[in-house]
C-alpha cells in the first residue's frame, strides 16, 4: 500500500514497476517553485526522464503518468506541477513504485491509499 497526500481522484495501475533511483529533466521553462521542489528529487543524467507540461496558466490539478522509462506530468498550472512533484517525492521515498497513472483534479488534505 502507498499512502499519498493529496487524495487521488483516479488511479490506473499497470503491470510492472519503475525501479529508477533518480530522474533527469530539462527545467528551462519551469516555475521557480516547481524547480525548487524538483531539486529535492534524486537527480542523475542517467535517471528516468521527467517532463512537465502546463495546459493552463492556473489550477492545482494534475495528471501523472509513470511508465517503465519515463515520468510525465500534465498540470493545470504551476501549482498543479508543484503538487505533482510533491507526489513524486512521496513515491521516490520508496524503493520501487508501480507503473501507473494518477489523476488529481482537486487538492485536499485527505490521504489516498494505493493497494498493490
mmCIF file of N, CA, C and O in Angstrom, residues 6-7 14 17 22 26 32 37-38 40 43-44 49 52 57 60 62 64-66 78 80 86 88-89 95 108-109 114:
data_model
loop_
_atom_site.group_PDB
_atom_site.id
_atom_site.type_symbol
_atom_site.label_atom_id
_atom_site.label_comp_id
_atom_site.label_asym_id
_atom_site.label_seq_id
_atom_site.Cartn_x
_atom_site.Cartn_y
_atom_site.Cartn_z
ATOM 1 N N UNK A 6 -1.977 14.757 -1.837
ATOM 2 C CA UNK A 6 -3.420 14.785 -1.651
ATOM 3 C C UNK A 6 -4.069 13.505 -2.135
ATOM 4 O O UNK A 6 -3.415 12.660 -2.740
ATOM 5 N N UNK A 7 -5.360 13.413 -1.913
ATOM 6 C CA UNK A 7 -6.067 12.205 -2.327
ATOM 7 C C UNK A 7 -6.097 12.115 -3.852
ATOM 8 O O UNK A 7 -6.129 13.115 -4.549
ATOM 9 N N UNK A 14 -0.721 -0.160 -13.880
ATOM 10 C CA UNK A 14 -0.320 -1.077 -14.933
ATOM 11 C C UNK A 14 0.501 -2.220 -14.369
ATOM 12 O O UNK A 14 0.592 -2.395 -13.155
ATOM 13 N N UNK A 17 6.995 -2.310 -12.472
ATOM 14 C CA UNK A 17 7.408 -1.268 -11.543
ATOM 15 C C UNK A 17 8.506 -0.436 -12.167
ATOM 16 O O UNK A 17 9.294 -0.923 -12.968
ATOM 17 N N UNK A 22 16.547 7.739 -9.746
ATOM 18 C CA UNK A 22 16.714 9.166 -9.960
ATOM 19 C C UNK A 22 15.957 9.597 -11.213
ATOM 20 O O UNK A 22 15.557 8.776 -12.030
ATOM 21 N N UNK A 26 14.897 18.669 -18.010
ATOM 22 C CA UNK A 26 15.318 19.968 -18.514
ATOM 23 C C UNK A 26 14.285 20.963 -18.011
ATOM 24 O O UNK A 26 13.155 20.983 -18.486
ATOM 25 N N UNK A 32 9.720 28.686 -10.742
ATOM 26 C CA UNK A 32 10.775 28.529 -9.728
ATOM 27 C C UNK A 32 10.345 27.630 -8.570
ATOM 28 O O UNK A 32 11.157 26.889 -8.022
ATOM 29 N N UNK A 37 11.102 22.362 -5.851
ATOM 30 C CA UNK A 37 10.601 21.055 -5.412
ATOM 31 C C UNK A 37 11.300 19.927 -6.166
ATOM 32 O O UNK A 37 11.695 18.919 -5.568
ATOM 33 N N UNK A 38 11.484 20.087 -7.478
ATOM 34 C CA UNK A 38 12.130 19.044 -8.288
ATOM 35 C C UNK A 38 13.581 18.843 -7.864
ATOM 36 O O UNK A 38 14.098 17.719 -7.934
ATOM 37 N N UNK A 40 14.630 18.589 -5.069
ATOM 38 C CA UNK A 40 14.638 17.694 -3.904
ATOM 39 C C UNK A 40 14.467 16.231 -4.308
ATOM 40 O O UNK A 40 14.571 15.353 -3.470
ATOM 41 N N UNK A 43 18.487 13.243 -8.532
ATOM 42 C CA UNK A 43 18.752 13.637 -9.920
ATOM 43 C C UNK A 43 20.002 12.935 -10.429
ATOM 44 O O UNK A 43 21.008 12.860 -9.737
ATOM 45 N N UNK A 44 19.907 12.429 -11.651
ATOM 46 C CA UNK A 44 21.061 11.804 -12.304
ATOM 47 C C UNK A 44 20.821 11.856 -13.804
ATOM 48 O O UNK A 44 19.708 11.588 -14.263
ATOM 49 N N UNK A 49 13.464 9.970 -17.460
ATOM 50 C CA UNK A 49 13.107 11.294 -17.940
ATOM 51 C C UNK A 49 11.811 11.781 -17.301
ATOM 52 O O UNK A 49 10.793 11.092 -17.322
ATOM 53 N N UNK A 52 7.317 17.939 -17.728
ATOM 54 C CA UNK A 52 6.174 18.648 -17.158
ATOM 55 C C UNK A 52 5.620 19.589 -18.213
ATOM 56 O O UNK A 52 6.360 20.387 -18.786
ATOM 57 N N UNK A 57 -2.860 28.307 -17.284
ATOM 58 C CA UNK A 57 -1.955 29.168 -16.533
ATOM 59 C C UNK A 57 -2.217 29.114 -15.037
ATOM 60 O O UNK A 57 -1.420 29.613 -14.255
ATOM 61 N N UNK A 60 -4.752 23.673 -9.785
ATOM 62 C CA UNK A 60 -3.991 22.785 -8.909
ATOM 63 C C UNK A 60 -4.055 21.323 -9.322
ATOM 64 O O UNK A 60 -3.387 20.491 -8.739
ATOM 65 N N UNK A 62 -3.597 17.865 -11.635
ATOM 66 C CA UNK A 62 -2.531 17.320 -12.467
ATOM 67 C C UNK A 62 -2.793 15.868 -12.822
ATOM 68 O O UNK A 62 -3.582 15.189 -12.190
ATOM 69 N N UNK A 64 -0.462 12.514 -13.644
ATOM 70 C CA UNK A 64 0.893 11.983 -13.500
ATOM 71 C C UNK A 64 0.929 10.588 -14.107
ATOM 72 O O UNK A 64 0.197 9.709 -13.686
ATOM 73 N N UNK A 65 1.759 10.412 -15.134
ATOM 74 C CA UNK A 65 1.934 9.107 -15.775
ATOM 75 C C UNK A 65 3.326 8.572 -15.456
ATOM 76 O O UNK A 65 4.319 9.233 -15.760
ATOM 77 N N UNK A 66 3.364 7.391 -14.874
ATOM 78 C CA UNK A 66 4.634 6.732 -14.573
ATOM 79 C C UNK A 66 4.719 5.499 -15.445
ATOM 80 O O UNK A 66 3.886 4.606 -15.354
ATOM 81 N N UNK A 78 1.121 26.081 -12.699
ATOM 82 C CA UNK A 78 2.323 25.865 -11.888
ATOM 83 C C UNK A 78 2.038 25.214 -10.536
ATOM 84 O O UNK A 78 2.817 24.383 -10.076
ATOM 85 N N UNK A 80 -0.336 23.041 -9.858
ATOM 86 C CA UNK A 80 -0.535 21.621 -10.141
ATOM 87 C C UNK A 80 0.774 20.907 -10.389
ATOM 88 O O UNK A 80 0.980 19.781 -9.921
ATOM 89 N N UNK A 86 5.564 17.023 -5.693
ATOM 90 C CA UNK A 86 5.475 16.588 -4.300
ATOM 91 C C UNK A 86 5.005 15.135 -4.226
ATOM 92 O O UNK A 86 5.498 14.358 -3.398
ATOM 93 N N UNK A 88 5.591 12.893 -6.541
ATOM 94 C CA UNK A 88 6.771 12.117 -6.947
ATOM 95 C C UNK A 88 7.759 11.964 -5.794
ATOM 96 O O UNK A 88 8.352 10.901 -5.616
ATOM 97 N N UNK A 89 7.931 13.012 -5.019
ATOM 98 C CA UNK A 89 8.827 12.915 -3.859
ATOM 99 C C UNK A 89 8.343 11.842 -2.900
ATOM 100 O O UNK A 89 9.145 11.089 -2.337
ATOM 101 N N UNK A 95 11.475 2.219 -2.385
ATOM 102 C CA UNK A 95 12.483 1.594 -3.230
ATOM 103 C C UNK A 95 11.945 1.287 -4.633
ATOM 104 O O UNK A 95 12.677 1.178 -5.573
ATOM 105 N N UNK A 108 -6.792 18.342 -1.832
ATOM 106 C CA UNK A 108 -7.341 18.307 -0.480
ATOM 107 C C UNK A 108 -6.275 17.708 0.420
ATOM 108 O O UNK A 108 -5.286 17.187 -0.050
ATOM 109 N N UNK A 109 -6.489 17.808 1.685
ATOM 110 C CA UNK A 109 -5.504 17.270 2.622
ATOM 111 C C UNK A 109 -5.827 15.850 3.050
ATOM 112 O O UNK A 109 -5.199 15.325 3.955
ATOM 113 N N UNK A 114 -2.985 3.532 -2.098
ATOM 114 C CA UNK A 114 -2.939 2.689 -3.280
ATOM 115 C C UNK A 114 -2.565 1.302 -2.804
ATOM 116 O O UNK A 114 -1.506 1.099 -2.229
#
